DNA sequence: CCGTATCCAACAGGATACTG
DNA sequence: CAGTATCCTGTTGGATACGG
């Protein structure tokens, strides 16, 4: 049996993955893997973090204009959720008209880094994925 | 104004992020960032990849039993979508009873690596996030 | 300007039954 | 075993109107 370097790397990774497949039962059903999925499972969180990372401190409507297609309601919901998780801060200025600024926390910035790497992967794999899709669709008639 | 090392790192990252915020209009509305979001925006794709990465070549029902809570329908839908994107392969054996095995492609393995890093982040940040949530909830009464 | 409240449509996704 | 087909429900999230 031939074992390539890539195979060895995969086996290494599989060993590391074991961590995430243990402790699920023990800790009263709580599993960190499932917890991130819930956070990233919605449409807007990743985009909001990317935009906040790119723009730095940003006001509500400024952010709304940058995240294409998001409604006022969903931006509010998303930002509240991110604030609750300690990923962003929400600063209100007692002015008229009111001003509210959002900004990534240190924790949020560390997540930004991971999301950026994911975006990097996507950016680098986009062509291959599109090719795979066309290939798949052509075979399916 | 004080500039810390963290600030400099953030500024570096912001410059890198510019890539993802250009070309959206040009390429007929297509943006790689939005494309990954669509891929990761569903409940099961990341979990399926993590499980396939952990278990290697896996049969349908074996996978179903490992992804807690997934229905037969959603596993089928998710696997087809991943196959279409060239992230997994689907191998059918002409036996009775039939056997179908799923496995990550090289592309899928490269994504697995990124997802694992994300899972790492989540695992390391879980306590801080939970603390933030409790803090937030207690203030909200 | 920055929200909240309400209503409603679309769709993800579960349950069940049935095939190759 | 590994699906497809059908039906149906719950959540997501958009549109609109209104408040601080």
Short mmCIF file of C-alpha atoms (C1' of nucleotides) in Angstrom, two decimals:
data_model
loop_
_atom_site.label_atom_id
_atom_site.label_comp_id
_atom_site.label_asym_id
_atom_site.label_seq_id
_atom_site.Cartn_x
_atom_site.Cartn_y
_atom_site.Cartn_z
CA UNK A 1 0.00 0.00 0.00
CA UNK A 2 1.30 3.36 -0.97
CA UNK A 3 1.30 6.05 1.63
CA UNK A 4 1.84 9.59 0.41
CA UNK A 5 2.78 12.61 2.41
CA UNK A 6 -0.77 13.85 2.01
CA UNK A 7 -2.04 10.63 3.55
CA UNK A 8 0.18 11.10 6.55
CA UNK A 9 -1.03 14.65 6.98
CA UNK A 10 -4.62 13.45 6.85
CA UNK A 11 -3.97 10.81 9.47
CA UNK A 12 -2.38 13.44 11.69
CA UNK A 13 -5.43 15.60 11.28
CA UNK A 14 -7.76 12.71 12.04
CA UNK A 15 -5.99 12.18 15.33
CA UNK A 16 -6.42 15.83 16.17
CA UNK A 17 -10.07 15.67 15.27
CA UNK A 18 -10.68 13.07 17.96
CA UNK A 19 -10.82 15.87 20.48
CA UNK A 20 -14.03 17.16 18.96
CA UNK A 21 -15.71 13.78 18.88
CA UNK A 22 -15.27 13.11 22.55
CA UNK A 23 -16.87 14.72 25.54
CA UNK A 24 -20.09 15.32 23.67
CA UNK A 25 -22.02 12.87 25.78
CA UNK A 26 -20.25 13.70 29.02
CA UNK A 27 -20.78 17.43 29.18
CA UNK A 28 -24.55 17.22 29.28
CA UNK A 29 -24.91 17.20 25.52
CA UNK A 30 -22.76 20.26 24.95
CA UNK A 31 -20.21 20.12 22.17
CA UNK A 32 -18.02 23.01 21.02
CA UNK A 33 -18.16 21.82 17.43
CA UNK A 34 -21.91 22.02 17.33
CA UNK A 35 -21.74 25.38 19.02
CA UNK A 36 -19.67 26.99 16.25
CA UNK A 37 -21.94 25.47 13.64
CA UNK A 38 -24.84 27.27 15.25
CA UNK A 39 -22.93 30.53 15.16
CA UNK A 40 -21.81 30.16 11.56
CA UNK A 41 -25.00 28.50 10.45
CA UNK A 42 -26.73 31.80 9.84
CA UNK A 43 -26.51 33.89 6.76
CA UNK A 44 -25.03 37.11 8.10
CA UNK A 45 -22.63 36.62 11.03
CA UNK A 46 -19.55 35.84 8.96
CA UNK A 47 -20.27 38.71 6.60
CA UNK A 48 -20.78 41.14 9.46
CA UNK A 49 -17.48 40.15 11.05
CA UNK A 50 -15.63 40.41 7.74
CA UNK A 51 -17.06 43.86 7.12
CA UNK A 52 -16.35 45.08 10.64
CA UNK A 53 -12.83 43.75 10.30
CA UNK A 54 -12.36 45.52 7.03
CA UNK A 55 -13.90 48.83 8.04
CA UNK A 56 -12.98 48.96 11.70
CA UNK A 57 -15.31 50.99 13.90
CA UNK A 58 -18.55 51.36 11.96
CA UNK A 59 -21.98 52.89 12.40
CA UNK A 60 -25.21 51.00 11.95
CA UNK A 61 -26.36 52.37 8.62
CA UNK A 62 -22.85 52.43 7.25
CA UNK A 63 -22.61 48.73 7.96
CA UNK A 64 -26.04 48.13 6.48
CA UNK A 65 -25.00 49.74 3.22
CA UNK A 66 -21.88 47.59 3.04
CA UNK A 67 -23.52 44.24 3.62
CA UNK A 68 -25.40 43.88 0.40
CA UNK A 69 -28.93 42.61 0.77
CA UNK A 70 -29.24 42.61 4.57
CA UNK A 71 -32.40 44.05 6.07
CA UNK A 72 -32.46 46.43 9.03
CA UNK A 73 -34.04 43.74 11.13
CA UNK A 74 -31.47 41.06 10.36
CA UNK A 75 -28.55 43.41 10.91
CA UNK A 76 -29.91 44.26 14.34
CA UNK A 77 -30.49 40.61 15.20
CA UNK A 78 -27.04 39.62 13.96
CA UNK A 79 -25.22 42.40 15.75
CA UNK A 80 -27.02 41.66 19.04
CA UNK A 81 -26.06 38.03 18.76
CA UNK A 82 -22.42 38.89 18.08
CA UNK A 83 -22.41 41.35 20.96
CA UNK A 84 -23.85 38.74 23.28
CA UNK A 85 -21.04 36.36 22.38
CA UNK A 86 -18.46 39.04 23.15
CA UNK A 87 -17.29 39.29 19.55
CA UNK A 88 -18.20 42.95 19.03
CA UNK A 89 -18.82 45.99 21.18
CA UNK A 90 -21.71 48.39 20.84
CA UNK A 91 -21.07 51.98 21.83
CA UNK A 92 -23.92 54.47 22.05
CA UNK A 93 -23.29 58.22 21.91
CA UNK A 94 -25.88 60.41 23.61
CA UNK A 95 -26.30 62.76 20.69
CA UNK A 96 -29.13 63.99 18.55
CA UNK A 97 -29.46 62.29 16.19
CA UNK A 98 -28.16 59.24 18.02
CA UNK A 99 -24.96 57.57 16.94
CA UNK A 100 -24.06 53.93 17.55
CA UNK A 101 -20.71 52.43 16.67
CA UNK A 102 -19.82 48.77 16.41
CA UNK A 103 -16.35 47.35 16.63
CA UNK A 104 -14.67 43.96 16.88
CA UNK A 105 -13.37 42.94 20.29
CA UNK A 106 -10.03 41.18 20.65
CA UNK A 107 -11.94 37.91 20.59
CA UNK A 108 -13.75 39.03 17.47
CA UNK A 109 -10.47 39.90 15.81
CA UNK A 110 -9.10 36.47 16.53
CA UNK A 111 -12.16 35.01 14.84
CA UNK A 112 -11.75 37.43 11.96
CA UNK A 113 -8.37 35.88 11.33
CA UNK A 114 -9.91 32.41 11.00
CA UNK A 115 -12.70 33.64 8.78
CA UNK A 116 -10.18 35.40 6.62
CA UNK A 117 -8.31 32.15 6.18
CA UNK A 118 -11.54 30.49 5.20
CA UNK A 119 -12.18 33.26 2.70
CA UNK A 120 -8.66 32.74 1.41
CA UNK A 121 -9.41 29.08 0.85
CA UNK A 122 -12.64 29.91 -0.92
CA UNK A 123 -10.96 32.49 -3.06
CA UNK A 124 -8.27 30.04 -4.07
CA UNK A 125 -10.70 27.17 -4.68
CA UNK A 126 -13.46 29.03 -6.45
CA UNK A 127 -12.36 28.05 -9.92
CA UNK A 128 -11.96 24.40 -9.06
CA UNK A 129 -15.39 24.35 -7.44
CA UNK A 130 -17.04 26.00 -10.42
CA UNK A 131 -15.40 23.50 -12.73
CA UNK A 132 -16.62 20.64 -10.55
CA UNK A 133 -20.13 22.03 -10.64
CA UNK A 134 -20.23 22.37 -14.39
CA UNK A 135 -18.84 18.87 -14.71
CA UNK A 136 -21.46 17.48 -12.35
CA UNK A 137 -24.33 19.31 -14.00
CA UNK A 138 -23.34 18.24 -17.49
CA UNK A 139 -23.33 14.59 -16.47
CA UNK A 140 -26.72 14.85 -14.83
CA UNK A 141 -28.15 16.14 -18.11
CA UNK B 1 -2.32 57.85 19.78
CA UNK B 2 -1.01 54.53 20.98
CA UNK B 3 -0.48 51.82 18.41
CA UNK B 4 -0.03 48.33 19.76
CA UNK B 5 1.28 45.30 17.95
CA UNK B 6 -2.24 43.95 17.79
CA UNK B 7 -3.30 47.14 16.03
CA UNK B 8 -0.62 46.67 13.43
CA UNK B 9 -1.68 43.11 12.83
CA UNK B 10 -5.25 44.23 12.39
CA UNK B 11 -4.24 46.87 9.88
CA UNK B 12 -2.27 44.27 7.95
CA UNK B 13 -5.31 42.05 7.89
CA UNK B 14 -7.53 44.89 6.75
CA UNK B 15 -5.28 45.45 3.79
CA UNK B 16 -5.53 41.78 2.90
CA UNK B 17 -9.29 41.91 3.21
CA UNK B 18 -9.50 44.48 0.46
CA UNK B 19 -9.20 41.68 -2.05
CA UNK B 20 -12.59 40.33 -1.05
CA UNK B 21 -14.31 43.66 -1.24
CA UNK B 22 -13.33 44.33 -4.80
CA UNK B 23 -14.41 42.65 -7.99
CA UNK B 24 -17.88 42.01 -6.66
CA UNK B 25 -19.51 44.40 -9.07
CA UNK B 26 -17.25 43.61 -12.00
CA UNK B 27 -17.69 39.87 -12.22
CA UNK B 28 -21.40 40.03 -12.92
CA UNK B 29 -22.33 40.10 -9.24
CA UNK B 30 -20.29 37.07 -8.31
CA UNK B 31 -18.19 37.28 -5.16
CA UNK B 32 -16.19 34.39 -3.66
CA UNK B 33 -16.87 35.61 -0.16
CA UNK B 34 -20.61 35.35 -0.66
CA UNK B 35 -20.15 32.00 -2.25
CA UNK B 36 -18.52 30.43 0.79
CA UNK B 37 -21.18 31.92 2.98
CA UNK B 38 -23.78 30.09 0.97
CA UNK B 39 -21.82 26.88 1.33
CA UNK B 40 -21.35 27.24 5.10
CA UNK B 41 -24.70 28.84 5.68
CA UNK B 42 -26.45 25.54 6.01
CA UNK B 43 -26.65 23.42 9.10
CA UNK B 44 -24.97 20.22 7.97
CA UNK B 45 -22.14 20.76 5.46
CA UNK B 46 -19.43 21.56 7.99
CA UNK B 47 -20.47 18.68 10.19
CA UNK B 48 -20.51 16.26 7.29
CA UNK B 49 -17.00 17.30 6.25
CA UNK B 50 -15.70 17.05 9.80
CA UNK B 51 -17.16 13.57 10.19
CA UNK B 52 -15.89 12.38 6.82
CA UNK B 53 -12.50 13.77 7.70
CA UNK B 54 -12.50 12.00 11.01
CA UNK B 55 -13.83 8.66 9.78
CA UNK B 56 -12.33 8.54 6.30
CA UNK B 57 -14.27 6.49 3.76
CA UNK B 58 -17.76 6.09 5.16
CA UNK B 59 -21.06 4.50 4.17
CA UNK B 60 -24.35 6.35 4.13
CA UNK B 61 -25.99 4.96 7.24
CA UNK B 62 -22.72 4.92 9.13
CA UNK B 63 -22.43 8.64 8.48
CA UNK B 64 -26.06 9.18 9.40
CA UNK B 65 -25.53 7.58 12.78
CA UNK B 66 -22.51 9.77 13.46
CA UNK B 67 -24.08 13.11 12.62
CA UNK B 68 -26.45 13.45 15.50
CA UNK B 69 -29.89 14.65 14.57
CA UNK B 70 -29.61 14.65 10.79
CA UNK B 71 -32.47 13.16 8.81
CA UNK B 72 -32.05 10.82 5.89
CA UNK B 73 -33.30 13.46 3.54
CA UNK B 74 -30.93 16.19 4.70
CA UNK B 75 -27.94 13.87 4.64
CA UNK B 76 -28.74 13.00 1.03
CA UNK B 77 -29.20 16.66 0.09
CA UNK B 78 -26.01 17.71 1.86
CA UNK B 79 -23.87 14.93 0.37
CA UNK B 80 -25.15 15.66 -3.14
CA UNK B 81 -24.30 19.31 -2.73
CA UNK B 82 -20.80 18.52 -1.47
CA UNK B 83 -20.31 16.05 -4.31
CA UNK B 84 -21.40 18.66 -6.82
CA UNK B 85 -18.79 21.06 -5.50
CA UNK B 86 -16.10 18.44 -5.85
CA UNK B 87 -15.50 18.18 -2.11
CA UNK B 88 -16.43 14.52 -1.75
CA UNK B 89 -16.66 11.46 -3.98
CA UNK B 90 -19.52 9.01 -4.10
CA UNK B 91 -18.67 5.45 -4.98
CA UNK B 92 -21.41 2.93 -5.67
CA UNK B 93 -20.76 -0.80 -5.46
CA UNK B 94 -23.02 -3.03 -7.53
CA UNK B 95 -23.84 -5.41 -4.73
CA UNK B 96 -26.95 -6.71 -3.04
CA UNK B 97 -27.63 -5.05 -0.72
CA UNK B 98 -26.11 -1.94 -2.31
CA UNK B 99 -23.17 -0.20 -0.77
CA UNK B 100 -22.25 3.44 -1.24
CA UNK B 101 -19.13 5.00 0.17
CA UNK B 102 -18.35 8.65 0.57
CA UNK B 103 -14.90 10.13 0.91
CA UNK B 104 -13.26 13.55 0.93
CA UNK B 105 -11.45 14.59 -2.23
CA UNK B 106 -8.13 16.40 -2.07
CA UNK B 107 -10.07 19.64 -2.30
CA UNK B 108 -12.34 18.50 0.50
CA UNK B 109 -9.33 17.66 2.65
CA UNK B 110 -7.91 21.12 2.15
CA UNK B 111 -11.22 22.53 3.35
CA UNK B 112 -11.23 20.11 6.25
CA UNK B 113 -8.01 21.70 7.40
CA UNK B 114 -9.61 25.15 7.48
CA UNK B 115 -12.69 23.88 9.25
CA UNK B 116 -10.52 22.14 11.77
CA UNK B 117 -8.75 25.43 12.49
CA UNK B 118 -12.12 27.06 12.95
CA UNK B 119 -13.10 24.28 15.32
CA UNK B 120 -9.83 24.84 17.16
CA UNK B 121 -10.68 28.48 17.58
CA UNK B 122 -14.14 27.61 18.84
CA UNK B 123 -12.79 25.06 21.24
CA UNK B 124 -10.31 27.56 22.63
CA UNK B 125 -12.83 30.38 22.85
CA UNK B 126 -15.82 28.50 24.19
CA UNK B 127 -15.27 29.49 27.79
CA UNK B 128 -14.79 33.15 26.97
CA UNK B 129 -17.93 33.15 24.86
CA UNK B 130 -19.99 31.47 27.55
CA UNK B 131 -18.75 33.99 30.08
CA UNK B 132 -19.67 36.83 27.72
CA UNK B 133 -23.15 35.40 27.26
CA UNK B 134 -23.79 35.05 30.96
CA UNK B 135 -22.51 38.56 31.48
CA UNK B 136 -24.75 39.91 28.73
CA UNK B 137 -27.81 38.04 29.94
CA UNK B 138 -27.39 39.13 33.54
CA UNK B 139 -27.26 42.78 32.53
CA UNK B 140 -30.37 42.46 30.40
CA UNK B 141 -32.23 41.20 33.49
"C1'" DC C 1 -30.42 57.88 13.20
"C1'" DC C 2 -31.15 53.64 15.21
"C1'" DG C 3 -33.69 50.97 16.37
"C1'" DT C 4 -38.41 47.77 17.97
"C1'" DA C 5 -42.95 45.56 16.81
"C1'" DT C 6 -45.85 43.21 13.89
"C1'" DC C 7 -47.14 40.60 10.14
"C1'" DC C 8 -46.30 37.42 6.56
"C1'" DA C 9 -43.95 34.67 2.77
"C1'" DA C 10 -40.42 31.44 1.48
"C1'" DC C 11 -37.86 27.79 2.29
"C1'" DA C 12 -35.13 24.67 5.11
"C1'" DG C 13 -35.80 20.66 6.92
"C1'" DG C 14 -38.52 16.64 9.55
"C1'" DA C 15 -41.82 12.49 9.19
"C1'" DT C 16 -43.53 9.02 6.65
"C1'" DA C 17 -44.15 5.88 2.91
"C1'" DC C 18 -42.42 3.69 -0.90
"C1'" DT C 19 -38.65 1.71 -4.65
"C1'" DG C 20 -34.17 -0.56 -6.98
"C1'" DC D 1 -28.99 -0.48 2.12
"C1'" DA D 2 -29.56 3.68 0.09
"C1'" DG D 3 -32.03 6.21 -1.50
"C1'" DT D 4 -36.65 9.10 -3.86
"C1'" DA D 5 -41.34 11.20 -3.32
"C1'" DT D 6 -44.70 13.53 -0.88
"C1'" DC D 7 -46.43 16.14 2.57
"C1'" DC D 8 -46.20 19.34 6.19
"C1'" DT D 9 -44.35 22.31 9.96
"C1'" DG D 10 -41.13 25.78 12.06
"C1'" DT D 11 -37.84 29.03 11.54
"C1'" DT D 12 -35.60 32.56 8.94
"C1'" DG D 13 -35.88 36.64 7.37
"C1'" DG D 14 -38.17 40.50 4.37
"C1'" DA D 15 -41.62 44.55 4.34
"C1'" DT D 16 -43.82 47.87 6.68
"C1'" DA D 17 -45.01 50.92 10.35
"C1'" DC D 18 -43.91 53.13 14.31
"C1'" DG D 19 -41.01 54.94 18.73
"C1'" DG D 20 -36.85 57.30 21.43
#
